[in-house]
């Protein structure tokens, strides 16, 4: 049963992402990606990473996708944008994607992952354990990522704050 | 670690000085902080943070030397920025803060000991740069540069992430030491190989080496000149440091494979960078391509000397950086006062602007590798390491490309000493004059006393 | 630990290879999207998809290896994704104001 | 007398010219050049001919790479320094006759060039030598670029620079390799001489060195930069280039190639000899067709230099001694010829042979002096050119009759075109009646040159005796093995 669920979710994931990259209307692309993200969140739950799956929904679906939708509406781009696309580029792009997929898969095909998931600690996906990891093992990365956010924030301000001169 | 904290505080201070309308404080504060940081690094006061570091970062000699060079070059970039950004630019202090944050990223990158830090360091280094590249809001070229840089950077990040995750998948850890132990016990797996190749690809992206070089000239051309100087100097030092660390870590395993891959990359980069640069008419673009060729050069040292090459690489990059900051400074002065940005346009610079012309000539001759300028020893060390490792053919290719590259620099110098006097007297302040003289002195001094400089770096 | 939990059951039924394969397919689709589309919004979305596939990969390794490091790592990927998207979209809005299009090729004053 | 003086004197004078508040450039340059000649004269007078090498300064410079700032001189170096400084003095003197824009920079660059060339001739450390070698190129480059005449000056100069840079970078690889054979990096000449190198490696080193020297001398297939460069350069610079810079390469062959890679020279030297002799022939044939006087002299120079290189690579005491004499002769003769070309240029404003004619009637002294210098160049007995050529031919003949024949016919051709051009310019119908004889200062210089030509022709043995010990030192260790 759970195995079937995995394959269903995977299929949804793949199909929606394919639809996402091919759809002309950006708004729909965002929505397809949203579906994809939800199914990824479902996969997280199946992997017993409940905390991450919630964070994933909050961050991606709740924040990032909303940001996208907001920008699309803000720029009034909900109508399909006519973008000239040569067939050649399409073919090349699809071919490249397929090649990368093929190369990576063949590289990994022979790998014996060798892990017998018999002994699985169900708690590793819990907030308490992850929290300890984040604030102990990963304290330094956690701290320095504040710099990352700070610079992203400054960047957004620089880009879109109105000049004095504009007024 | 102390350095990182100091720099982070400085960056935030710079932002606040903008908010409280005390812009003039930002630059002196940053410069003082940099000098303090240099002192801290030189005297080994890096602080004992082992209990919280968890082997995420390591401040060994390599990290300290690379950090020293990063900060040292950054001082020049900041002094240069003073002549590039006019005082009334709105977000000046924010831009400064972004530079500082990016430098922090660079320092994280050269001292990473955990793949998470490699990833975060790359991002902290890059994200401010995307912003800075597009910071000239009204200028479409700058917008495009920022966008391209952003897209390519994010794209490379995806590869980096996939690579890191695959390595994690192979040995169940992000820690270099753990992976090293696992490698020794479990042997190499194809998962690991794929991961390493992907990470190397993203390094090649960041270094703008062939075959992932195509974004570089546009970004270099469109971005504000200070940023161009920053990207072609500090960023390269940081990424080279990270690459050196990474190569040292994987070096013992399947060394031939990496060597062949990197030989191809380095040879292709040298050849491509040099040949394309011959065709360039725009000064900034030419510098971009020549920087690319130099990256190919430096890769030779990584290949042939392995871990021992840090001194060579640092010497080369420092010499290259000072010369290119000098060239960029002079270029931006000419550009801002006359609007000229082509190579032909600078013809006759020597007639009315002796100092600028001298500076440009010195930097060009240093690029061309003429003794006893610093650039010569930069090239010499690389050729030396290639010859010593027995890869004489690499040295020969390096020489052939550097002769072709010399053509470019000679071409520029020929224009500079031309007889026509189309360029009027450019206004330069005394401080600017001192800066140029300092750069020239460093280039010549680095060539006359390479031992002293090299001793500092080794 | 001795009870067979639904999780273990599922893990036994779905081998790690399938997760890895799914992630690679998603990654490649994202890659294709980046190369394919000229609408900047779509390019950004594709980049997000690539990052997501990496997340999924990290989590599945983490679970199968019983090691929380991978899941902690995913947090940082999310951090970076959020920061990148913020910067990217801000840049997009700024560029849109200047050129009134989101076509990636609208800005090609600079030749390769 | 410390050898350092001939490095420091021109260098400090150049700095003085550049930094002085007022413009004394001509005076400083002339005094410095004259003082250098006097200094070298004193040095030669004090030189003990049996001594091997006078080391005068040896300071560690780049410790990590084993490089020393090591200067010294033996008879061979002294001869080269003498040539260099005398030619520089002549060049300075010739410069006074023309006006140059930015003449402070001009004189400073000339002095710097002299400094670095002196450095090349005295460096006892291979790395230091390389640095001086490259450095000497820089002033030459700028002198050509800024004061060269004609439309093609920029491409020609860049070509000149790139050609030489290419050669010297290969030489750098060889030097790096040589210096790092031992456990500690050491570039000092004594160490390099003592190296035992396998035949295969010798061949590579030999190839790298000969590429550099072949380009700089220039030998036959690499000569294409020379005619343009010599023609476009202002006369004093041409004098420096032809008088000294080509000697740098020839000196280096004697100093570095022969003793360091003797086996390779033994085996493959003959090919270079062939190339050089073919070059003699080739240059002479091309010179026959030249209408431009300066260009013709440039080809004459190629021919003579090729002959000298052939003489050196016979790898015999005789050949090297002959080459040394011929080097001194060639320096003074080409300098004289290019000076004559410059005087003619001042008359008519170009170098075309056809627009001159019948000058002898108006300028008899000039015509006479021209003839003396030209005889020297052709190698008429009793002039300086004769002895050297004769000895070189003898040694060539011993080595390979065929090579000697080619070279000999090339030189005979040389005599033909020199005489023809002389006839056209000096004899023949007169074309212009407004001419008067050359100025006294020009006359003085020409008299001096002519005197040197004759004196060296009558008494060439001072060169052989000066250099004898050094040549023996270079050749003998190998022959004894």
GROMACS .gro file of C-alpha atoms in nm, chain B residues 105 158 316 434:
model
    4
  272UNK     CA    1   3.190   3.418   0.222
  325UNK     CA    2   2.230   2.334  -0.810
  483UNK     CA    3   5.038   3.445  -0.895
  601UNK     CA    4   4.945   5.787  -0.403
   0.00000   0.00000   0.00000
